[in-house]
mmCIF file of C-alpha atoms and ligand atoms in Angstrom:
data_model
loop_
_atom_site.group_PDB
_atom_site.id
_atom_site.type_symbol
_atom_site.label_atom_id
_atom_site.label_comp_id
_atom_site.label_asym_id
_atom_site.label_seq_id
_atom_site.Cartn_x
_atom_site.Cartn_y
_atom_site.Cartn_z
ATOM 1 C CA MET A 1 -32.814 4.726 -195.449
ATOM 2 C CA ASN A 2 -31.986 1.164 -193.556
ATOM 3 C CA CYS A 3 -30.789 -1.522 -195.827
ATOM 4 C CA LEU A 4 -30.203 -5.233 -194.368
ATOM 5 C CA GLY A 5 -27.377 -7.061 -196.257
ATOM 6 C CA ILE A 6 -26.928 -10.935 -196.296
ATOM 7 C CA GLU A 7 -23.714 -12.579 -197.427
ATOM 8 C CA SER A 8 -23.546 -16.507 -197.863
ATOM 9 C CA THR A 9 -21.760 -16.763 -201.022
ATOM 10 C CA SER A 10 -18.578 -19.131 -199.364
ATOM 11 C CA HIS A 11 -17.587 -19.696 -195.969
ATOM 12 C CA THR A 12 -19.279 -16.924 -194.131
ATOM 13 C CA PHE A 13 -23.022 -16.303 -193.158
ATOM 14 C CA SER A 14 -23.405 -12.720 -192.291
ATOM 15 C CA VAL A 15 -26.110 -10.321 -191.746
ATOM 16 C CA SER A 16 -25.476 -6.452 -191.474
ATOM 17 C CA ILE A 17 -27.560 -3.106 -191.298
ATOM 18 C CA VAL A 18 -26.300 -0.151 -192.892
ATOM 19 C CA THR A 19 -27.836 3.232 -193.571
ATOM 20 C CA SER A 20 -27.771 5.546 -196.490
ATOM 21 C CA LYS A 21 -25.004 7.510 -195.007
ATOM 22 C CA GLY A 22 -22.651 4.641 -194.731
ATOM 23 C CA ASN A 23 -23.127 4.077 -191.099
ATOM 24 C CA ILE A 24 -22.681 0.287 -190.269
ATOM 25 C CA LEU A 25 -25.856 -0.102 -187.549
ATOM 26 C CA SER A 26 -24.943 -3.682 -186.997
ATOM 27 C CA LEU A 27 -23.190 -6.703 -188.243
ATOM 28 C CA GLN A 28 -23.413 -10.467 -187.189
ATOM 29 C CA SER A 29 -21.078 -13.315 -188.723
ATOM 30 C CA SER A 30 -20.290 -16.589 -188.314
ATOM 31 C CA GLN A 31 -17.796 -18.736 -190.715
ATOM 32 C CA TYR A 32 -17.954 -22.159 -191.455
ATOM 33 C CA GLN A 33 -14.322 -23.762 -190.447
ATOM 34 C CA THR A 34 -12.855 -27.003 -190.393
ATOM 35 C CA LYS A 35 -9.703 -28.560 -188.429
ATOM 36 C CA THR A 36 -8.562 -30.265 -191.380
ATOM 37 C CA GLY A 37 -9.455 -30.373 -195.013
ATOM 38 C CA GLY A 38 -11.022 -27.361 -197.061
ATOM 39 C CA ILE A 39 -14.506 -26.010 -197.477
ATOM 40 C CA VAL A 40 -16.838 -28.766 -198.413
ATOM 41 C CA PRO A 41 -19.993 -26.624 -200.065
ATOM 42 C CA ILE A 42 -22.648 -28.888 -199.018
ATOM 43 C CA GLU A 43 -21.334 -28.794 -195.373
ATOM 44 C CA SER A 44 -20.748 -24.755 -195.577
ATOM 45 C CA ALA A 45 -24.529 -24.624 -196.777
ATOM 46 C CA LYS A 46 -25.455 -26.889 -193.949
ATOM 47 C CA HIS A 47 -23.910 -24.372 -191.357
ATOM 48 C CA HIS A 48 -25.529 -21.354 -192.854
ATOM 49 C CA ARG A 49 -28.856 -22.822 -192.779
ATOM 50 C CA GLU A 50 -28.477 -23.564 -189.281
ATOM 51 C CA ILE A 51 -27.340 -20.405 -187.923
ATOM 52 C CA ARG A 52 -29.238 -17.644 -190.364
ATOM 53 C CA ASN A 53 -32.173 -16.953 -188.527
ATOM 54 C CA ARG A 54 -30.227 -16.421 -185.550
ATOM 55 C CA LEU A 55 -27.695 -13.877 -187.432
ATOM 56 C CA LEU A 56 -30.852 -12.068 -188.377
ATOM 57 C CA GLU A 57 -32.311 -11.530 -185.025
ATOM 58 C CA GLU A 58 -28.774 -10.570 -183.572
ATOM 59 C CA ALA A 59 -28.258 -7.898 -186.061
ATOM 60 C CA LEU A 60 -31.714 -6.338 -185.557
ATOM 61 C CA LYS A 61 -31.313 -6.583 -181.889
ATOM 62 C CA GLU A 62 -27.759 -4.929 -182.409
ATOM 63 C CA ALA A 63 -29.057 -2.137 -184.666
ATOM 64 C CA LYS A 64 -32.059 -1.473 -182.355
ATOM 65 C CA LEU A 65 -34.349 -1.680 -184.850
ATOM 66 C CA GLU A 66 -37.385 -4.020 -186.159
ATOM 67 C CA ILE A 67 -38.042 -5.751 -189.643
ATOM 68 C CA LYS A 68 -40.620 -3.041 -190.069
ATOM 69 C CA ASN A 69 -37.534 -0.444 -190.287
ATOM 70 C CA ILE A 70 -35.837 -2.287 -192.965
ATOM 71 C CA ASP A 71 -36.307 -0.265 -196.140
ATOM 72 C CA LEU A 72 -34.008 -2.775 -198.709
ATOM 73 C CA ILE A 73 -32.618 -6.326 -198.295
ATOM 74 C CA SER A 74 -29.450 -6.429 -200.370
ATOM 75 C CA ILE A 75 -28.660 -10.233 -201.335
ATOM 76 C CA ALA A 76 -24.938 -11.403 -202.813
ATOM 77 C CA THR A 77 -25.970 -13.465 -205.817
ATOM 78 C CA GLY A 78 -22.653 -14.400 -207.117
ATOM 79 C CA PRO A 79 -20.259 -15.120 -207.574
ATOM 80 C CA GLY A 80 -19.816 -18.288 -205.095
ATOM 81 C CA LEU A 81 -20.614 -21.555 -204.373
ATOM 82 C CA ALA A 82 -24.023 -22.630 -205.440
ATOM 83 C CA PRO A 83 -24.805 -24.592 -202.269
ATOM 84 C CA CYS A 84 -23.876 -21.501 -200.202
ATOM 85 C CA LEU A 85 -25.416 -18.488 -202.396
ATOM 86 C CA ILE A 86 -28.876 -20.481 -202.337
ATOM 87 C CA THR A 87 -29.021 -20.108 -198.383
ATOM 88 C CA GLY A 88 -28.681 -16.530 -198.708
ATOM 89 C CA LEU A 89 -31.195 -16.186 -201.696
ATOM 90 C CA GLU A 90 -33.613 -18.007 -199.623
ATOM 91 C CA LEU A 91 -33.856 -15.961 -196.570
ATOM 92 C CA ALA A 92 -33.895 -12.697 -198.786
ATOM 93 C CA LYS A 93 -36.890 -14.279 -200.941
ATOM 94 C CA GLU A 94 -38.605 -15.205 -197.528
ATOM 95 C CA LEU A 95 -38.413 -11.560 -195.979
ATOM 96 C CA ASN A 96 -39.417 -10.170 -199.343
ATOM 97 C CA LYS A 97 -42.781 -12.201 -199.362
ATOM 98 C CA LYS A 98 -43.649 -11.904 -195.586
ATOM 99 C CA TYR A 99 -42.681 -8.288 -195.118
ATOM 100 C CA ASN A 100 -42.844 -6.788 -198.446
ATOM 101 C CA ILE A 101 -39.335 -5.304 -198.576
ATOM 102 C CA PRO A 102 -37.586 -5.164 -201.998
ATOM 103 C CA VAL A 103 -34.753 -6.876 -202.662
ATOM 104 C CA ILE A 104 -31.259 -6.167 -204.732
ATOM 105 C CA GLY A 105 -29.083 -8.568 -205.838
ATOM 106 C CA VAL A 106 -25.727 -7.558 -205.771
ATOM 107 C CA ASN A 107 -22.261 -8.893 -207.057
ATOM 108 C CA HIS A 108 -19.937 -9.982 -203.992
ATOM 109 C CA LEU A 109 -16.662 -8.862 -205.650
ATOM 110 C CA ILE A 110 -17.941 -5.430 -206.309
ATOM 111 C CA SER A 111 -19.082 -5.001 -202.705
ATOM 112 C CA HIS A 112 -15.255 -5.814 -201.519
ATOM 113 C CA LEU A 113 -14.232 -2.956 -203.600
ATOM 114 C CA GLU A 114 -17.203 -0.342 -202.628
ATOM 115 C CA ILE A 115 -16.633 -1.033 -198.855
ATOM 116 C CA GLY A 116 -12.837 -0.475 -199.341
ATOM 117 C CA LYS A 117 -13.514 2.765 -200.416
ATOM 118 C CA LEU A 118 -16.014 3.609 -197.833
ATOM 119 C CA LEU A 119 -13.942 2.882 -195.240
ATOM 120 C CA THR A 120 -10.354 4.478 -196.427
ATOM 121 C CA LYS A 121 -11.915 7.186 -198.452
ATOM 122 C CA ALA A 122 -9.847 6.202 -201.441
ATOM 123 C CA LYS A 123 -11.096 8.174 -204.276
ATOM 124 C CA ASN A 124 -9.962 6.508 -207.626
ATOM 125 C CA PRO A 125 -7.500 3.785 -206.886
ATOM 126 C CA VAL A 126 -6.395 0.588 -208.347
ATOM 127 C CA TYR A 127 -7.993 -2.121 -206.296
ATOM 128 C CA ILE A 128 -6.044 -5.085 -205.428
ATOM 129 C CA LEU A 129 -8.540 -7.923 -204.589
ATOM 130 C CA ALA A 130 -7.186 -10.561 -202.783
ATOM 131 C CA THR A 131 -9.741 -13.229 -201.739
ATOM 132 C CA GLY A 132 -10.090 -16.887 -201.448
ATOM 133 C CA ALA A 133 -11.409 -17.711 -204.735
ATOM 134 C CA ASN A 134 -10.176 -14.499 -206.625
ATOM 135 C CA THR A 135 -7.249 -12.375 -207.173
ATOM 136 C CA GLN A 136 -7.594 -9.451 -209.181
ATOM 137 C CA ILE A 137 -6.140 -5.890 -210.342
ATOM 138 C CA ILE A 138 -9.016 -3.699 -211.091
ATOM 139 C CA SER A 139 -9.360 -0.311 -212.093
ATOM 140 C CA LEU A 140 -12.523 1.626 -212.994
ATOM 141 C CA GLU A 141 -12.209 2.927 -216.643
ATOM 142 C CA GLY A 142 -15.241 4.495 -218.473
ATOM 143 C CA ASN A 143 -18.296 2.824 -216.793
ATOM 144 C CA LYS A 144 -16.727 -0.653 -216.181
ATOM 145 C CA TYR A 145 -14.253 -1.991 -213.333
ATOM 146 C CA ARG A 146 -12.121 -3.600 -215.643
ATOM 147 C CA ILE A 147 -9.793 -6.614 -214.657
ATOM 148 C CA LEU A 148 -6.168 -5.643 -215.719
ATOM 149 C CA GLY A 149 -4.610 -8.856 -214.480
ATOM 150 C CA GLU A 150 -5.489 -11.919 -212.425
ATOM 151 C CA CYS A 151 -4.851 -15.399 -211.123
ATOM 152 C CA LEU A 152 -4.991 -17.731 -213.992
ATOM 153 C CA THR A 153 -5.833 -20.446 -211.814
ATOM 154 C CA ILE A 154 -6.216 -20.330 -208.103
ATOM 155 C CA GLY A 155 -6.923 -17.245 -205.907
ATOM 156 C CA LEU A 156 -4.069 -16.329 -203.284
ATOM 157 C CA GLY A 157 -6.079 -17.184 -200.420
ATOM 158 C CA ASN A 158 -6.975 -20.707 -201.825
ATOM 159 C CA ALA A 159 -3.318 -21.018 -202.584
ATOM 160 C CA LEU A 160 -2.579 -20.709 -199.066
ATOM 161 C CA ASP A 161 -5.339 -22.878 -198.052
ATOM 162 C CA LYS A 162 -4.533 -25.477 -200.309
ATOM 163 C CA PHE A 163 -0.699 -25.503 -198.764
ATOM 164 C CA GLY A 164 -2.198 -25.326 -195.363
ATOM 165 C CA ARG A 165 -3.920 -28.481 -195.792
ATOM 166 C CA GLU A 166 -1.268 -30.581 -196.562
ATOM 167 C CA LEU A 167 0.154 -29.109 -193.157
ATOM 168 C CA ASN A 168 -3.165 -29.873 -191.695
ATOM 169 C CA LEU A 169 -3.855 -26.392 -190.449
ATOM 170 C CA GLY A 170 -7.592 -26.896 -191.453
ATOM 171 C CA PHE A 171 -9.403 -23.551 -193.209
ATOM 172 C CA PRO A 172 -8.807 -21.020 -193.248
ATOM 173 C CA ALA A 173 -4.923 -21.464 -193.375
ATOM 174 C CA GLY A 174 -3.669 -18.071 -194.435
ATOM 175 C CA PRO A 175 -3.582 -16.574 -190.774
ATOM 176 C CA LYS A 176 -1.860 -19.780 -189.182
ATOM 177 C CA ILE A 177 0.635 -19.611 -192.177
ATOM 178 C CA GLU A 178 1.117 -15.995 -191.305
ATOM 179 C CA GLU A 179 2.070 -16.905 -187.986
ATOM 180 C CA LEU A 180 4.273 -19.853 -189.083
ATOM 181 C CA ALA A 181 6.221 -17.530 -191.618
ATOM 182 C CA LYS A 182 7.535 -15.307 -188.663
ATOM 183 C CA LYS A 183 9.898 -17.910 -187.981
ATOM 184 C CA GLY A 184 11.249 -19.046 -191.403
ATOM 185 C CA LYS A 185 13.845 -18.619 -193.389
ATOM 186 C CA TYR A 186 13.889 -18.153 -197.589
ATOM 187 C CA ILE A 187 13.988 -21.080 -199.778
ATOM 188 C CA GLU A 188 13.701 -20.473 -203.458
ATOM 189 C CA LEU A 189 10.547 -21.281 -205.185
ATOM 190 C CA PRO A 190 9.325 -20.690 -208.838
ATOM 191 C CA TYR A 191 7.862 -17.439 -209.609
ATOM 192 C CA VAL A 192 5.450 -17.115 -212.380
ATOM 193 C CA VAL A 193 4.100 -13.590 -213.770
ATOM 194 C CA LYS A 194 2.680 -13.449 -217.296
ATOM 195 C CA ALA A 195 2.109 -9.612 -218.157
ATOM 196 C CA MET A 196 -0.277 -8.451 -215.471
ATOM 197 C CA ASP A 197 -1.334 -12.279 -214.517
ATOM 198 C CA VAL A 198 -0.094 -14.403 -212.012
ATOM 199 C CA GLU A 199 -0.312 -18.289 -211.755
ATOM 200 C CA PHE A 200 -0.051 -19.393 -208.407
ATOM 201 C CA SER A 201 -0.908 -23.525 -208.668
ATOM 202 C CA GLY A 202 2.371 -24.886 -209.668
ATOM 203 C CA ILE A 203 4.563 -23.036 -206.856
ATOM 204 C CA ILE A 204 1.858 -24.481 -204.357
ATOM 205 C CA THR A 205 2.787 -28.077 -206.003
ATOM 206 C CA LYS A 206 6.549 -27.241 -205.789
ATOM 207 C CA ALA A 207 6.133 -26.322 -201.839
ATOM 208 C CA ILE A 208 4.258 -29.138 -201.450
ATOM 209 C CA GLN A 209 7.174 -31.498 -202.867
ATOM 210 C CA LEU A 210 9.511 -29.782 -200.858
ATOM 211 C CA TYR A 211 7.516 -30.375 -197.666
ATOM 212 C CA LYS A 212 7.091 -34.215 -198.123
ATOM 213 C CA GLN A 213 10.955 -34.116 -198.824
ATOM 214 C CA GLY A 214 11.366 -32.591 -195.234
ATOM 215 C CA LYS A 215 11.603 -28.682 -195.658
ATOM 216 C CA SER A 216 10.231 -26.992 -192.578
ATOM 217 C CA LYS A 217 6.439 -25.209 -192.585
ATOM 218 C CA GLU A 218 7.987 -22.328 -191.261
ATOM 219 C CA ASP A 219 10.598 -21.926 -193.956
ATOM 220 C CA LEU A 220 8.001 -22.866 -196.747
ATOM 221 C CA SER A 221 5.354 -20.742 -195.186
ATOM 222 C CA TYR A 222 7.736 -17.748 -195.087
ATOM 223 C CA SER A 223 9.175 -18.466 -198.652
ATOM 224 C CA LEU A 224 5.522 -18.766 -200.146
ATOM 225 C CA GLN A 225 4.406 -15.386 -198.530
ATOM 226 C CA GLU A 226 7.319 -13.566 -199.871
ATOM 227 C CA THR A 227 7.250 -15.240 -203.519
ATOM 228 C CA LEU A 228 3.394 -15.177 -203.917
ATOM 229 C CA PHE A 229 3.219 -11.604 -202.457
ATOM 230 C CA SER A 230 6.313 -10.470 -204.521
ATOM 231 C CA MET A 231 4.346 -11.606 -207.726
ATOM 232 C CA LEU A 232 1.364 -9.667 -206.780
ATOM 233 C CA VAL A 233 3.284 -6.525 -206.086
ATOM 234 C CA GLU A 234 5.092 -6.677 -209.191
ATOM 235 C CA VAL A 235 1.693 -6.919 -211.284
ATOM 236 C CA SER A 236 0.229 -4.066 -209.376
ATOM 237 C CA GLU A 237 3.102 -1.845 -209.827
ATOM 238 C CA ARG A 238 2.713 -2.657 -213.520
ATOM 239 C CA ALA A 239 -1.211 -1.755 -213.551
ATOM 240 C CA LEU A 240 -0.056 1.342 -211.546
ATOM 241 C CA ALA A 241 2.065 2.654 -214.377
ATOM 242 C CA PHE A 242 -0.236 1.228 -217.000
ATOM 243 C CA THR A 243 -3.294 3.557 -215.550
ATOM 244 C CA HIS A 244 -1.338 6.525 -214.152
ATOM 245 C CA LYS A 245 -2.957 6.233 -211.141
ATOM 246 C CA ASN A 246 -1.316 6.944 -207.766
ATOM 247 C CA GLU A 247 -3.640 5.377 -205.252
ATOM 248 C CA LEU A 248 -3.559 1.620 -204.469
ATOM 249 C CA LEU A 249 -6.342 -0.294 -202.254
ATOM 250 C CA LEU A 250 -5.959 -3.656 -200.832
ATOM 251 C CA ILE A 251 -9.159 -5.440 -200.182
ATOM 252 C CA GLY A 252 -10.418 -9.162 -199.629
ATOM 253 C CA GLY A 253 -9.562 -11.777 -197.183
ATOM 254 C CA VAL A 254 -5.899 -11.836 -197.660
ATOM 255 C CA ALA A 255 -5.791 -7.957 -196.819
ATOM 256 C CA ALA A 256 -5.728 -9.000 -193.309
ATOM 257 C CA ASN A 257 -1.946 -9.951 -194.019
ATOM 258 C CA LYS A 258 0.385 -7.749 -192.473
ATOM 259 C CA ARG A 259 3.366 -8.683 -194.560
ATOM 260 C CA LEU A 260 1.581 -8.473 -197.794
ATOM 261 C CA SER A 261 0.475 -4.858 -196.494
ATOM 262 C CA GLU A 262 4.289 -4.039 -195.537
ATOM 263 C CA MET A 263 5.317 -5.169 -199.297
ATOM 264 C CA PHE A 264 2.838 -3.073 -201.080
ATOM 265 C CA GLU A 265 3.424 -0.095 -198.725
ATOM 266 C CA ILE A 266 7.152 -0.328 -199.852
ATOM 267 C CA MET A 267 6.339 -0.410 -203.400
ATOM 268 C CA CYS A 268 3.847 2.513 -202.910
ATOM 269 C CA LYS A 269 6.308 4.646 -201.177
ATOM 270 C CA GLU A 270 8.765 4.269 -204.014
ATOM 271 C CA ARG A 271 6.559 5.549 -206.612
ATOM 272 C CA ASN A 272 4.961 8.245 -204.499
ATOM 273 C CA CYS A 273 1.455 6.378 -204.220
ATOM 274 C CA LYS A 274 -0.926 6.365 -201.738
ATOM 275 C CA PHE A 275 -1.614 2.703 -200.015
ATOM 276 C CA LYS A 276 -4.933 2.187 -198.258
ATOM 277 C CA VAL A 277 -5.841 -1.359 -196.858
ATOM 278 C CA VAL A 278 -9.343 -1.859 -195.837
ATOM 279 C CA PRO A 279 -9.776 -2.519 -191.802
ATOM 280 C CA ILE A 280 -9.559 -6.066 -190.809
ATOM 281 C CA LYS A 281 -13.027 -6.338 -189.676
ATOM 282 C CA TYR A 282 -14.280 -5.995 -193.151
ATOM 283 C CA SER A 283 -11.388 -7.493 -195.233
ATOM 284 C CA GLY A 284 -13.133 -11.112 -195.270
ATOM 285 C CA ASP A 285 -16.584 -11.738 -196.375
ATOM 286 C CA GLN A 286 -19.076 -9.868 -194.664
ATOM 287 C CA ALA A 287 -22.603 -8.392 -195.314
ATOM 288 C CA ALA A 288 -21.865 -4.844 -194.287
ATOM 289 C CA GLN A 289 -20.226 -4.479 -197.767
ATOM 290 C CA ILE A 290 -23.451 -6.323 -199.076
ATOM 291 C CA ALA A 291 -25.605 -3.863 -197.568
ATOM 292 C CA TRP A 292 -23.626 -0.772 -198.847
ATOM 293 C CA LEU A 293 -23.831 -2.236 -202.506
ATOM 294 C CA GLY A 294 -27.289 -2.408 -202.237
ATOM 295 C CA ILE A 295 -27.832 1.480 -201.042
ATOM 296 C CA LEU A 296 -25.379 2.383 -204.255
ATOM 297 C CA GLN A 297 -27.437 0.125 -206.542
ATOM 298 C CA GLN A 298 -30.789 0.893 -205.060
ATOM 299 C CA LYS A 299 -32.203 1.754 -208.232
ATOM 300 C CA ASN A 300 -32.210 -1.798 -209.546
ATOM 301 C CA LYS A 301 -34.313 -3.218 -206.793
ATOM 302 C CA LEU A 302 -37.259 -5.527 -207.076
ATOM 303 C CA LYS A 303 -40.556 -5.586 -205.480
ATOM 304 C CA ASP A 304 -40.955 -8.981 -205.993
ATOM 305 C CA ALA A 305 -38.156 -11.052 -205.759
ATOM 306 C CA SER A 306 -39.574 -14.416 -206.448
ATOM 307 C CA SER A 307 -37.495 -14.387 -209.947
ATOM 308 C CA LEU A 308 -34.258 -13.399 -208.795
ATOM 309 C CA ASP A 309 -31.586 -16.074 -209.199
ATOM 310 C CA PHE A 310 -27.832 -16.622 -208.623
ATOM 311 C CA ASN A 311 -24.806 -16.758 -210.949
ATOM 312 C CA PRO A 312 -21.988 -18.867 -209.375
ATOM 313 C CA ASN A 313 -19.428 -17.127 -212.044
ATOM 314 C CA TRP A 314 -20.491 -13.776 -212.305
ATOM 315 C CA ARG A 315 -17.531 -11.522 -213.008
ATOM 316 C CA ILE A 316 -17.233 -7.765 -212.148
ATOM 317 C CA ASP A 317 -16.502 -6.304 -215.721
ATOM 318 C CA ASP A 318 -20.173 -7.842 -216.627
ATOM 319 C CA ILE A 319 -21.670 -4.889 -214.610
ATOM 320 C CA LYS A 320 -22.292 -1.287 -215.538
ATOM 321 C CA VAL A 321 -21.174 0.813 -212.962
ATOM 322 C CA ASP A 322 -23.678 3.465 -212.683
ATOM 323 C CA TRP A 323 -23.622 4.823 -209.261
ATOM 324 C CA ILE A 324 -20.343 6.795 -209.242
HETATM 325 P P1 AMP B 1 -12.408 -13.736 -198.468
HETATM 326 O O1 AMP B 1 -12.828 -14.945 -199.470
HETATM 327 O O2 AMP B 1 -12.709 -12.683 -199.011
HETATM 328 O O3 AMP B 1 -13.352 -14.199 -197.238
HETATM 329 O O4 AMP B 1 -11.069 -14.072 -197.949
HETATM 330 C C1 AMP B 1 -10.848 -15.563 -197.259
HETATM 331 C C2 AMP B 1 -9.590 -15.912 -197.571
HETATM 332 O O5 AMP B 1 -8.383 -15.128 -196.840
HETATM 333 C C3 AMP B 1 -9.199 -17.500 -196.886
HETATM 334 O O6 AMP B 1 -8.355 -18.344 -198.413
HETATM 335 C C4 AMP B 1 -8.044 -16.848 -195.618
HETATM 336 O O7 AMP B 1 -7.049 -18.236 -195.562
HETATM 337 C C5 AMP B 1 -7.342 -15.671 -196.290
HETATM 338 N N1 AMP B 1 -7.037 -15.023 -194.905
HETATM 339 C C6 AMP B 1 -7.389 -14.569 -194.185
HETATM 340 N N2 AMP B 1 -6.659 -13.874 -193.291
HETATM 341 C C7 AMP B 1 -5.328 -14.066 -193.660
HETATM 342 C C8 AMP B 1 -4.136 -13.684 -193.495
HETATM 343 N N3 AMP B 1 -4.020 -13.066 -192.253
HETATM 344 N N4 AMP B 1 -3.010 -13.866 -194.029
HETATM 345 C C9 AMP B 1 -3.257 -14.686 -195.156
HETATM 346 N N5 AMP B 1 -4.457 -15.189 -195.822
HETATM 347 C C10 AMP B 1 -5.410 -14.811 -195.034
HETATM 348 MG MG1 MG B 2 -15.138 -12.646 -200.689
#
């Protein structure tokens, strides 16, 4: 079976074809970026509408398939930015109507977990989901992915991007902060952990104040990474102790950061825990993860997708996990 995945929840429009065996036949993506400032949802949606048909064609070409060879369409219907979510859903509905291909709406965050598991062969890990908008410590308990801890305000990627906006780094700022941090020294910043939750926004405000007072970009980038990442490692270790699991899987856009992986590796080694991280090509938003989750959940597919809706605030603990 060939499943065509469509991702449009935020900054990236992406189309991918994945088989039921988990072979990724194609992946075509385009990211909305800015030189200064953050994501403007309407502008990102405009980017998605302009690029989507071309990406669909390219994804079919790369997989050497035609639309008639597609058995299922999987679309991320949330969580995400409403103007962006609509652009993917429009394409899914158009293909459903025109070619009678069934459609399934899937949760974007769960797709990060499932592609991580497919590509690293992790079995039953504690998941550290570090994306732009979300930071969550997750464990499968019973038939739900439970959120054991999370960011109380902004997510880790958004926190880095917010600091980056002050430095005029544009979006996404995370990779540029990683580079600047290589030349920095440590400056003390606040550290805010509450049980298994983390709170990043006050720390970013402090870092911006210090920048305005003349502290260097490099020192602040280094200190922010050390502080925010340590907080996440601390709560993750608590989650491992709490769940008695000995496998940890890092996923989401910020999983591309080498220093973050290094810190997790040190903690896991000390606890005799296996550490796995999703390959960098699949850490950020892309449609291979959407196609793969569609395959796992295919029994929920709709013949007529006209009533399918999106949900900008869809939480992963709302979903019954019946595919594992
Ligand atoms: P996602 O929402 O999962 O696609 O992840 C996007 C987020 O990951 C953005 O906030 C980026 O700034 C962040 N990001 C991407 N690469 C890196 C990196 N190397 N270091 C830190 N953050 C990163
Ligand atoms: Mg994401």
